[in-house]
PDB file of C-alpha atoms in Angstrom:
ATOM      1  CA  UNK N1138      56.200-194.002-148.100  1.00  0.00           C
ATOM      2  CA  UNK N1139      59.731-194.934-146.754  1.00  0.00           C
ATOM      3  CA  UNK N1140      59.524-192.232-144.384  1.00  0.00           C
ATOM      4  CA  UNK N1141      55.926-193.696-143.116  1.00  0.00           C
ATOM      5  CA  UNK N1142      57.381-196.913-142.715  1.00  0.00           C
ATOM      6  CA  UNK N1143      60.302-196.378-140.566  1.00  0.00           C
ATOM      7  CA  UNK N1144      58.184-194.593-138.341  1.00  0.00           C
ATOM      8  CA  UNK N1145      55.627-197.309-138.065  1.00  0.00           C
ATOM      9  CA  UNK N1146      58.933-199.517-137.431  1.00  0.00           C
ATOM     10  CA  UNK N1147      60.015-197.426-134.867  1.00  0.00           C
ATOM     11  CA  UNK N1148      56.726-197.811-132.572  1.00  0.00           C
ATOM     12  CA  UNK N1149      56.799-200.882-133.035  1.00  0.00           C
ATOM     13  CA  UNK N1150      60.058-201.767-131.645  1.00  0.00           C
ATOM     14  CA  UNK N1151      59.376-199.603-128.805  1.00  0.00           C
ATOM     15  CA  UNK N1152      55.940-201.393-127.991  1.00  0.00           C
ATOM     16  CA  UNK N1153      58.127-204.632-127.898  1.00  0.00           C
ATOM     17  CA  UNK N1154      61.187-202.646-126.157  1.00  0.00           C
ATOM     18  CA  UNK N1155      58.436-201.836-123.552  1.00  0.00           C
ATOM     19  CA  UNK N1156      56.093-205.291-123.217  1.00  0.00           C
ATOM     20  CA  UNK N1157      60.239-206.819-122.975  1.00  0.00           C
ATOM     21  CA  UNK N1158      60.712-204.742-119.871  1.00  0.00           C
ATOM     22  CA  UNK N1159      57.653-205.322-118.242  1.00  0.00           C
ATOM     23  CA  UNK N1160      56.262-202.303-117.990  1.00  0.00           C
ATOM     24  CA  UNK N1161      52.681-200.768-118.601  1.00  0.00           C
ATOM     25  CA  UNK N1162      50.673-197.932-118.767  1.00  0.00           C
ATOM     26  CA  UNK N1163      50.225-195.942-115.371  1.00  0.00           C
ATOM     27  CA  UNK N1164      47.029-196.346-113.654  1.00  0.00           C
ATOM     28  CA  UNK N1165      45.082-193.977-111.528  1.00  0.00           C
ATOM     29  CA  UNK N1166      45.511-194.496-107.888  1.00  0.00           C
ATOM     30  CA  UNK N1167      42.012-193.757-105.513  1.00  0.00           C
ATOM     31  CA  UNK N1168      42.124-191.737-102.783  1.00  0.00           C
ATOM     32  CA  UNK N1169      39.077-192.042-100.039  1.00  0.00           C
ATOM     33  CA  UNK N1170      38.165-189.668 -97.162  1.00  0.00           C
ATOM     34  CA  UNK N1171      35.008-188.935 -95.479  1.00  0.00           C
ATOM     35  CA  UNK N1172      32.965-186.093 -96.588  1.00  0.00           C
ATOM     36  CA  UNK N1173      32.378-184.394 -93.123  1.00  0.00           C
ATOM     37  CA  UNK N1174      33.980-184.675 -89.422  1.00  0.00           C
ATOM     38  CA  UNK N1175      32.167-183.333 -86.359  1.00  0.00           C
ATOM     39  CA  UNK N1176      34.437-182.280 -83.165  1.00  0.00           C
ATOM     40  CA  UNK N1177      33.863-180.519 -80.173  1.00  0.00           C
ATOM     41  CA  UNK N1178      35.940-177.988 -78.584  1.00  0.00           C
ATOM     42  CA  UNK N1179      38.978-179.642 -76.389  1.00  0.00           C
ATOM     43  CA  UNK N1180      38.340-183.364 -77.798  1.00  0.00           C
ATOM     44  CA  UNK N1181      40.501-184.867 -80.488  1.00  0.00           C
ATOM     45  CA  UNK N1182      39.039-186.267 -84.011  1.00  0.00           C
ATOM     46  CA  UNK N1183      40.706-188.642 -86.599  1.00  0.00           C
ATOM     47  CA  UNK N1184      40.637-187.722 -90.078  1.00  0.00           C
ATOM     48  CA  UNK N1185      40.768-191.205 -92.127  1.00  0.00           C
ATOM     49  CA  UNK N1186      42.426-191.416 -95.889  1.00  0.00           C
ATOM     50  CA  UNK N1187      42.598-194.695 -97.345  1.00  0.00           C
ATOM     51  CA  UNK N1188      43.741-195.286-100.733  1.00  0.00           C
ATOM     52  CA  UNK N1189      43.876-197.806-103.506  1.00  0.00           C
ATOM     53  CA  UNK N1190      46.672-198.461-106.129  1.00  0.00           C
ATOM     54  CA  UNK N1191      47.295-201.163-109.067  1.00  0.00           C
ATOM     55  CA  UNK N1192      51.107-201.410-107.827  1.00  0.00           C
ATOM     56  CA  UNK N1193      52.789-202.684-104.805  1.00  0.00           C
ATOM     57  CA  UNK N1194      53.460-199.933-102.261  1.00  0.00           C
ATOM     58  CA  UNK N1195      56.851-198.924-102.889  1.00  0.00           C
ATOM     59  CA  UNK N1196      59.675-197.468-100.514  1.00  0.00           C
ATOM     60  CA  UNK N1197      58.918-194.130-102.525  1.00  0.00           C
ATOM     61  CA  UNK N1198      55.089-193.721-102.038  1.00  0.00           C
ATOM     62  CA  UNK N1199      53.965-190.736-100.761  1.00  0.00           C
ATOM     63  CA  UNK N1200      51.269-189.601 -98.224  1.00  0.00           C
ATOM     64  CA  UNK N1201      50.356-185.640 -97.876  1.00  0.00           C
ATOM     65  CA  UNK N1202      47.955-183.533 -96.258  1.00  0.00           C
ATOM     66  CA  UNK N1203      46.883-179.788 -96.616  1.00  0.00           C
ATOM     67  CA  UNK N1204      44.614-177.312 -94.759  1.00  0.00           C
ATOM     68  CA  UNK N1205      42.611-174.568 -95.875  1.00  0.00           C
ATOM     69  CA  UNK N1206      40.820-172.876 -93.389  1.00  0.00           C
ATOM     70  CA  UNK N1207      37.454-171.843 -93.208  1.00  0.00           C
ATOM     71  CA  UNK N1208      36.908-168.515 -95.713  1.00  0.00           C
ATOM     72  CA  UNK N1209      40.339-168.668 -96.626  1.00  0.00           C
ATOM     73  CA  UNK N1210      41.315-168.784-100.129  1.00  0.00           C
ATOM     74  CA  UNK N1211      44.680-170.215 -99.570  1.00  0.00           C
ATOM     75  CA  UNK N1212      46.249-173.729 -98.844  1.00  0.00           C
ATOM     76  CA  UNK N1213      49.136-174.757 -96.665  1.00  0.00           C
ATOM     77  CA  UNK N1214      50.997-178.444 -95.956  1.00  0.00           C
ATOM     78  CA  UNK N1215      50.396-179.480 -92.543  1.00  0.00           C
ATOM     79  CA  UNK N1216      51.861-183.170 -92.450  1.00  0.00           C
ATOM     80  CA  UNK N1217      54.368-185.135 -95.080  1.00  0.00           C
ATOM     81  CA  UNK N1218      54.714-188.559 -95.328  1.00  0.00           C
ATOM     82  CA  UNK N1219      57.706-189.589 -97.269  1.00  0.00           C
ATOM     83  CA  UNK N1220      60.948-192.812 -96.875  1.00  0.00           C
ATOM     84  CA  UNK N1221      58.811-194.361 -94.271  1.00  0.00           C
ATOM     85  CA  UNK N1222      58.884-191.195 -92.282  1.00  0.00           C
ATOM     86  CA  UNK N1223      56.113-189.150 -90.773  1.00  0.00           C
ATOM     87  CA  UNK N1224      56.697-185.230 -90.724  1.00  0.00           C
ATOM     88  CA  UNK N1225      54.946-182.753 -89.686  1.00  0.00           C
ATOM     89  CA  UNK N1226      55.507-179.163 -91.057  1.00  0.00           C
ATOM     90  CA  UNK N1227      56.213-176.288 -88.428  1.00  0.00           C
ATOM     91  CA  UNK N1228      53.289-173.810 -90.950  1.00  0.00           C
ATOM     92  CA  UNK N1229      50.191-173.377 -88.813  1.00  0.00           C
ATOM     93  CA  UNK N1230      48.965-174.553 -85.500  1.00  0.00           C
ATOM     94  CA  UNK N1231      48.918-178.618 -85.675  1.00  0.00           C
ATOM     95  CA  UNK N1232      52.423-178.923 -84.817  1.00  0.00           C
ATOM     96  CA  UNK N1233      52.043-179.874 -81.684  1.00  0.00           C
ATOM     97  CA  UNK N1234      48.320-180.894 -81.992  1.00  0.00           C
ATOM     98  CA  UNK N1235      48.978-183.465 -84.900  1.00  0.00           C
ATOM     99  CA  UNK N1236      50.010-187.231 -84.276  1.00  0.00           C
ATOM    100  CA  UNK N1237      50.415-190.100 -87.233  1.00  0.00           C
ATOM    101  CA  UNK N1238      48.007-193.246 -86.967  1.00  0.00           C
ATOM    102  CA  UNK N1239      48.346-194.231 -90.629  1.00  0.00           C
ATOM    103  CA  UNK N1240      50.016-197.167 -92.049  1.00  0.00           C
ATOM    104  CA  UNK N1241      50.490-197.192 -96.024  1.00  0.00           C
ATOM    105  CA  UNK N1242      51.262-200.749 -96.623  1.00  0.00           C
ATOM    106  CA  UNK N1243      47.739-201.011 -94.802  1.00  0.00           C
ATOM    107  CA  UNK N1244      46.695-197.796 -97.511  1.00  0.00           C
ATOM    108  CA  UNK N1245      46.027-196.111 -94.559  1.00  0.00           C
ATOM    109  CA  UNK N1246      47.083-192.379 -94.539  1.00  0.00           C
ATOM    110  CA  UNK N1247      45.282-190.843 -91.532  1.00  0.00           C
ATOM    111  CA  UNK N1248      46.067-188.320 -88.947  1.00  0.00           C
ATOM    112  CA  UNK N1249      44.770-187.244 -85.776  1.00  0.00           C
ATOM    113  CA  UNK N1250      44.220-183.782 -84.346  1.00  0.00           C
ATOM    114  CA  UNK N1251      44.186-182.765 -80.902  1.00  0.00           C
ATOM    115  CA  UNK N1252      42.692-180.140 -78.517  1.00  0.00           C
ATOM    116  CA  UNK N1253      40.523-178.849 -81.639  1.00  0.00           C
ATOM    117  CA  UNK N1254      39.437-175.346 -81.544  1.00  0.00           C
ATOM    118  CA  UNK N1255      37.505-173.415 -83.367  1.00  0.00           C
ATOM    119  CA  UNK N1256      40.466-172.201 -85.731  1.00  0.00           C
ATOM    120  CA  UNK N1257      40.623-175.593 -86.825  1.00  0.00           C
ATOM    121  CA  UNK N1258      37.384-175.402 -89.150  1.00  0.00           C
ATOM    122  CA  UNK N1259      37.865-175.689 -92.532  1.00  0.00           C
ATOM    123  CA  UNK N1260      38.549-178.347 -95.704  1.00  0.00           C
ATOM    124  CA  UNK N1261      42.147-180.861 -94.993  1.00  0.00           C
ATOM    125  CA  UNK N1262      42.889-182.340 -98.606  1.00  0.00           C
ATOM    126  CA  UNK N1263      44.571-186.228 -98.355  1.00  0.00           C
ATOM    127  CA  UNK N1264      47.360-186.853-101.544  1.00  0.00           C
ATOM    128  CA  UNK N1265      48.267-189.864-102.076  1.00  0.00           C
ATOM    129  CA  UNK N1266      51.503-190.912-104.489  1.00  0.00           C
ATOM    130  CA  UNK N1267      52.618-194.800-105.169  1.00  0.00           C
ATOM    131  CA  UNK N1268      55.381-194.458-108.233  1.00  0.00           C
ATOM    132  CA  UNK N1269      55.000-195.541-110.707  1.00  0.00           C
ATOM    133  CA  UNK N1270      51.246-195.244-109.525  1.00  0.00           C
ATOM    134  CA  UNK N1271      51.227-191.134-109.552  1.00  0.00           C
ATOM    135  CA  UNK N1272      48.240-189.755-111.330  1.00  0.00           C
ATOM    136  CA  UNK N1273      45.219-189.606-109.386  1.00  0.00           C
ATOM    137  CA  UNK N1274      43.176-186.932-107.610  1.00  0.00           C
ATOM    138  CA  UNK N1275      43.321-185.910-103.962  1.00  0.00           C
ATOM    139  CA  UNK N1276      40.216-186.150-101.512  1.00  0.00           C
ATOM    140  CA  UNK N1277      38.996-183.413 -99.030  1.00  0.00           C
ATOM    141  CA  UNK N1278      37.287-183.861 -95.917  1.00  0.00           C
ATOM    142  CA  UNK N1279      35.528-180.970 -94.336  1.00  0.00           C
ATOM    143  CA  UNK N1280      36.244-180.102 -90.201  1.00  0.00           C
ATOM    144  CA  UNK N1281      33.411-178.600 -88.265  1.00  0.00           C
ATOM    145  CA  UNK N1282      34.268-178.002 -84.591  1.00  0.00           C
ATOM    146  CA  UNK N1283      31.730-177.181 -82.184  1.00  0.00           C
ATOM    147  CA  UNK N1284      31.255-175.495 -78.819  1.00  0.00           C
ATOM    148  CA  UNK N1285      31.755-178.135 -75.900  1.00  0.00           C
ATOM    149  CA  UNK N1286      28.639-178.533 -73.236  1.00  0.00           C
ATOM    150  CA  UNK N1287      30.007-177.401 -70.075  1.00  0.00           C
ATOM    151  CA  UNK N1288      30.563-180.842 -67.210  1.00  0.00           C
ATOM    152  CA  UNK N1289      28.442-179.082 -64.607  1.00  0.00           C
ATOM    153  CA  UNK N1290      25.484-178.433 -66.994  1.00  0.00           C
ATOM    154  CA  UNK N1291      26.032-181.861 -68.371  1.00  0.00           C
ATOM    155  CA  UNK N1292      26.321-183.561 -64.525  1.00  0.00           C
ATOM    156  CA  UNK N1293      22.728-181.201 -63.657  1.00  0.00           C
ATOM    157  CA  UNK N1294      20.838-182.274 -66.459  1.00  0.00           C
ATOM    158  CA  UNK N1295      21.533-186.256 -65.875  1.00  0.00           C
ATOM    159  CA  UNK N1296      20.930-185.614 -62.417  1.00  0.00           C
ATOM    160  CA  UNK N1297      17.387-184.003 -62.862  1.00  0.00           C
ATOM    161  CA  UNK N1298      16.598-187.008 -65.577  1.00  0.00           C
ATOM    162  CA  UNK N1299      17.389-189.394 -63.485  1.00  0.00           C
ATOM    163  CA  UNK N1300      15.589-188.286 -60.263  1.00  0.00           C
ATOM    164  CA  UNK N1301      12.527-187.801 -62.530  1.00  0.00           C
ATOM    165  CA  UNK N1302      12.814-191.635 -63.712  1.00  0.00           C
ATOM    166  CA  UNK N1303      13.236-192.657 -60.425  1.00  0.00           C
ATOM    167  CA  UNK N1304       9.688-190.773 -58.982  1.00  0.00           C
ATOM    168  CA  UNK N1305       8.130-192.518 -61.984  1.00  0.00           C
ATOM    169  CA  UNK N1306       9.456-195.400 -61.210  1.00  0.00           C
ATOM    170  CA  UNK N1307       8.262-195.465 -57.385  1.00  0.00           C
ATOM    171  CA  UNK N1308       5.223-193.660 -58.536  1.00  0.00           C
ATOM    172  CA  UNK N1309       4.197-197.028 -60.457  1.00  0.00           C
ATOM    173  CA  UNK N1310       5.553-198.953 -58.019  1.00  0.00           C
ATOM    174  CA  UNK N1311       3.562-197.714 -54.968  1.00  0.00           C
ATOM    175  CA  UNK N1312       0.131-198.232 -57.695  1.00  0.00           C
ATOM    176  CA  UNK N1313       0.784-201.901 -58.167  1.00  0.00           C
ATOM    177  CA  UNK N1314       1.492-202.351 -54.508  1.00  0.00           C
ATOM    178  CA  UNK N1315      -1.822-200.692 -53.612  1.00  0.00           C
ATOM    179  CA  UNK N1316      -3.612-202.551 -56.075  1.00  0.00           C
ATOM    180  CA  UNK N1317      -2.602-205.507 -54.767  1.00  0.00           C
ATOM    181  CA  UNK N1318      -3.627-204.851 -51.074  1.00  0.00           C
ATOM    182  CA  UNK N1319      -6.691-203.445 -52.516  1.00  0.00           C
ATOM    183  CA  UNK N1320      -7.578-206.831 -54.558  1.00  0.00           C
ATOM    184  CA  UNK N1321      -6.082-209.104 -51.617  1.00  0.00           C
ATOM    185  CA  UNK N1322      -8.753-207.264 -48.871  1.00  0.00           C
ATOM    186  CA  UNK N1323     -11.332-207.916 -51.409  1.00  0.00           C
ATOM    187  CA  UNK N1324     -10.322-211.446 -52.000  1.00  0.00           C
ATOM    188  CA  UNK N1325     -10.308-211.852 -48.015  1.00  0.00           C
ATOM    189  CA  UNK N1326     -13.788-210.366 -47.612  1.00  0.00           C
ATOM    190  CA  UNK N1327     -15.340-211.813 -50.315  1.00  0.00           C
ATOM    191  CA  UNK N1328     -14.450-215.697 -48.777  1.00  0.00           C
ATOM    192  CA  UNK N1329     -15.595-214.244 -45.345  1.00  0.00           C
ATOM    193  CA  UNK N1330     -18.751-213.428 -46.849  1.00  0.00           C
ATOM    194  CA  UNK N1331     -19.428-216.803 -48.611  1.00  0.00           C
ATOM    195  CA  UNK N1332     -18.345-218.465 -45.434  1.00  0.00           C
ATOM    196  CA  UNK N1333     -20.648-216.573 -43.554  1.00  0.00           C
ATOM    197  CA  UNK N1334     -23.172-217.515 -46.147  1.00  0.00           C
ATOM    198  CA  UNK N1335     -22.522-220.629 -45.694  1.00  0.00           C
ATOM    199  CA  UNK N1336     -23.012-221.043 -41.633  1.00  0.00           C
ATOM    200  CA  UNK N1337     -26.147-219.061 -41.797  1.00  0.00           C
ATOM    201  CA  UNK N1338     -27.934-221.583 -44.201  1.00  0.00           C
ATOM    202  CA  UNK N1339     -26.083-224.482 -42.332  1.00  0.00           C
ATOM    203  CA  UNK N1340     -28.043-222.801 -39.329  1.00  0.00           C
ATOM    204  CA  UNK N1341     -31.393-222.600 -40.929  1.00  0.00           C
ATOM    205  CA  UNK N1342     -31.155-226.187 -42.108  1.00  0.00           C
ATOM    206  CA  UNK N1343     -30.481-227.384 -38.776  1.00  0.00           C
ATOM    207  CA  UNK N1344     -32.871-225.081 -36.923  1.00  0.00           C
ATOM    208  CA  UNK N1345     -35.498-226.467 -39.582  1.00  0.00           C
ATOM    209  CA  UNK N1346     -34.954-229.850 -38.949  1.00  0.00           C
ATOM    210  CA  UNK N1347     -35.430-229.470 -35.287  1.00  0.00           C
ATOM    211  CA  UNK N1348     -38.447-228.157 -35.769  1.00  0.00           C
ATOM    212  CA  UNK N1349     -39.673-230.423 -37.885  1.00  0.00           C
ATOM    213  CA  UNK N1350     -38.582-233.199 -35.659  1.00  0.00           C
ATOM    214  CA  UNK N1351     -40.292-231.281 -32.830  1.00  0.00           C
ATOM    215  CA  UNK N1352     -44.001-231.381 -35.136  1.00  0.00           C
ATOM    216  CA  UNK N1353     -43.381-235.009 -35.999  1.00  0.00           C
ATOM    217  CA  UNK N1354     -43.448-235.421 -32.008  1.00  0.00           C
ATOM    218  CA  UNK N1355     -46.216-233.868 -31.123  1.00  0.00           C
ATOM    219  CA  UNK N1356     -48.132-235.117 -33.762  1.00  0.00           C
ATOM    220  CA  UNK N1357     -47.052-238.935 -32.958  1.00  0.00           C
ATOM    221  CA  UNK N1358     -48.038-237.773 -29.172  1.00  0.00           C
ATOM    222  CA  UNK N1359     -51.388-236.431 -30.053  1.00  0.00           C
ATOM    223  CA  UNK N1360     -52.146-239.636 -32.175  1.00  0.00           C
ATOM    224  CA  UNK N1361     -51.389-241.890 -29.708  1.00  0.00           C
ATOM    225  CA  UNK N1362     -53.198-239.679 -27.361  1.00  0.00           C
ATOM    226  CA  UNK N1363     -56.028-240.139 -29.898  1.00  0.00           C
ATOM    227  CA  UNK N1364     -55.484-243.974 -30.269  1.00  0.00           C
ATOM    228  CA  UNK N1365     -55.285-244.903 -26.417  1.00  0.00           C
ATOM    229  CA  UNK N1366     -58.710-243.209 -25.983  1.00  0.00           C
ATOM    230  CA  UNK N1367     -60.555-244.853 -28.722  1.00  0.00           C
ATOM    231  CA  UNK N1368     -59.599-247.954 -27.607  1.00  0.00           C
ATOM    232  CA  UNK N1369     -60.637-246.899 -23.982  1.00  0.00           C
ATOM    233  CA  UNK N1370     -56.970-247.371 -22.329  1.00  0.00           C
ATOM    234  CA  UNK N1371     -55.877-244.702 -20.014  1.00  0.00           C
ATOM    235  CA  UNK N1372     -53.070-242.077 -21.271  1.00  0.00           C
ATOM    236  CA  UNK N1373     -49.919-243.172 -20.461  1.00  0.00           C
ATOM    237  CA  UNK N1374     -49.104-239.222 -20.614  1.00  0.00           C
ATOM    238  CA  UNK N1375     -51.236-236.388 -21.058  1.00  0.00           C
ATOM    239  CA  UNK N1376     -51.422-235.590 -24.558  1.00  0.00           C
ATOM    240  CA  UNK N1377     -51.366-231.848 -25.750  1.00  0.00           C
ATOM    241  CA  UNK N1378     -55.040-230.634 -26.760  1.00  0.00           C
ATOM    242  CA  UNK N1379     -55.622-229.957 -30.165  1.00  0.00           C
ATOM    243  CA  UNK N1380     -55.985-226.154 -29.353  1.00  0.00           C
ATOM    244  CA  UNK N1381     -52.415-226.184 -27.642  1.00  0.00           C
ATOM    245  CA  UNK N1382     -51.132-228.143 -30.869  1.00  0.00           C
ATOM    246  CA  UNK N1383     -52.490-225.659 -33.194  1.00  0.00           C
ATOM    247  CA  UNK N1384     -51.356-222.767 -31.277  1.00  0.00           C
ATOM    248  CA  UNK N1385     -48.032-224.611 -31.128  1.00  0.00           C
ATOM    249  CA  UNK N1386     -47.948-224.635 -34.956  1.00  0.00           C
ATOM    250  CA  UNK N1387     -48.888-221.124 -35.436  1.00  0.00           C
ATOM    251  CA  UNK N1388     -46.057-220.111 -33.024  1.00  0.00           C
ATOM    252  CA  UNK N1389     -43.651-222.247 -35.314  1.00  0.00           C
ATOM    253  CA  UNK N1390     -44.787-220.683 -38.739  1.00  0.00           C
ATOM    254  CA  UNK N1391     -44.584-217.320 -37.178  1.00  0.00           C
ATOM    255  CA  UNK N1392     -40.532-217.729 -36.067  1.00  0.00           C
ATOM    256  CA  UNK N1393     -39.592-219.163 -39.464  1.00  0.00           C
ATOM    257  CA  UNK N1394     -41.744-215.779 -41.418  1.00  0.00           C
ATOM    258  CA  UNK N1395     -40.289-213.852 -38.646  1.00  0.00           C
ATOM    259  CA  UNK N1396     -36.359-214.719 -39.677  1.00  0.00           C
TER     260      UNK N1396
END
């Protein structure tokens, strides 16, 4: 029972010991990286790592990154980051390919590589350490790197689209522009014909009314004709018979079932 309680004693003190210095349990830190990164041959592609950690970054934190190529079993360090310093190991072909664009107190650990080829395909792993924030697991980001379209083939292609949205384009454009001649001539005609119209009946109005003035004269003529005998005066004209009258009527029905 003694025994028991001196080590019950013990942990106690060193709880206090421990809350006294400030210190507490170690957290995990997070590490983040995308899952896949497409490249094509001869361009350059960033491979992003951001992590997260309970503690301040500290002078000692720690950023590292690993390859392992594609059907390979094994792993090798390509690029340290350590004392505020950015190395990059002379083991495998990134050395001069490689370039820093990270910034931990921004828990940014990312790297660019350069000139990719196809030798560059495979899994980089991102490792992040913040002491006391240590314990934590890595994150990998797969490289696939393919084969770059040649200029020329790139330069033809856009060429050929763009001549065939031009034809369309003047294609459509020459349409509308003959559709609108088209609509304009039939406009034009279509007022010449109602003017047209228009003058003819003015025409047959007026050539009516002549005529009709032309009967109301011959008939006042004949009645006064008519008049001036009955009252046994003498003519001051020679009236039209009623033969020439009727004939003269005739004449004027036939013209108007003639037009």
């Amino acid at each position: 029972m003694s025994q028991g309680s001196g080590d019950s004693g013990s942990l106690v003190f060193l709880a206090a010991l421990l809350a006294a210095l400030g210190l507490s349990p170690v957290l995990a830190i997070h590490v983040y990286t995308q899952r896949e990164v497409y490249g094509t041959v001869g361009s350059h592609v960033t491979l992003s790592c951001s992590f997260w950690s309970s503690e301040w970054i500290s002078e000692d934190i720690s950023i590292t990154w690993h390859f392992q190529a594609e059907g390979s079993r094994d792993s090798i360090s390509i690029f340290h980051y350590a004392k505020g310093q950015p190395y990059i190991d002379d083991v495998g072909t990134f050395k001069e390919r490689m370039e820093w664009v990270g910034n931990p107190h921004r828990k940014d650990g990312s790297i660019v590589i350069h000139n990719l080829d196809y030798t560059d395909n495979g899994t980089f792993t991102c490792d992040v350490k913040n002491p006391p924030d240590i314990v934590g697991k890595s994150s990998q980001v797969t490289l696939y790197v393919l084969e770059k379209v040649p200029t020329r083939y790139g330069v033809v292609l856009g060429s050929i689209i763009g001549g065939a949205l031009l034809l369309v384009i003047v294609v459509v454009a020459l349409v509308y522009l003959i559709r609108y001649c088209w609509l304009r001539r039939q406009a034009a005609l279509q007022r010449r014909l109602s003017a047209m119209e228009k003058g003819k009946l003015q025409r047959s109005a007026k050539d009516a009314s002549k005529r009709g003035r032309q009967v109301v004269m011959t008939i006042e003529m004949e009645l006064r004709g008519e008049a001036a005998e009955a009252a046994g005066l003498p003519p001051a004209a020679k009236s039209p018979s009623k033969t020439s009258l009727k004939n003269a009527l005739m004449n004027m029905i036939k013209m108007d079932s003639e037009k």
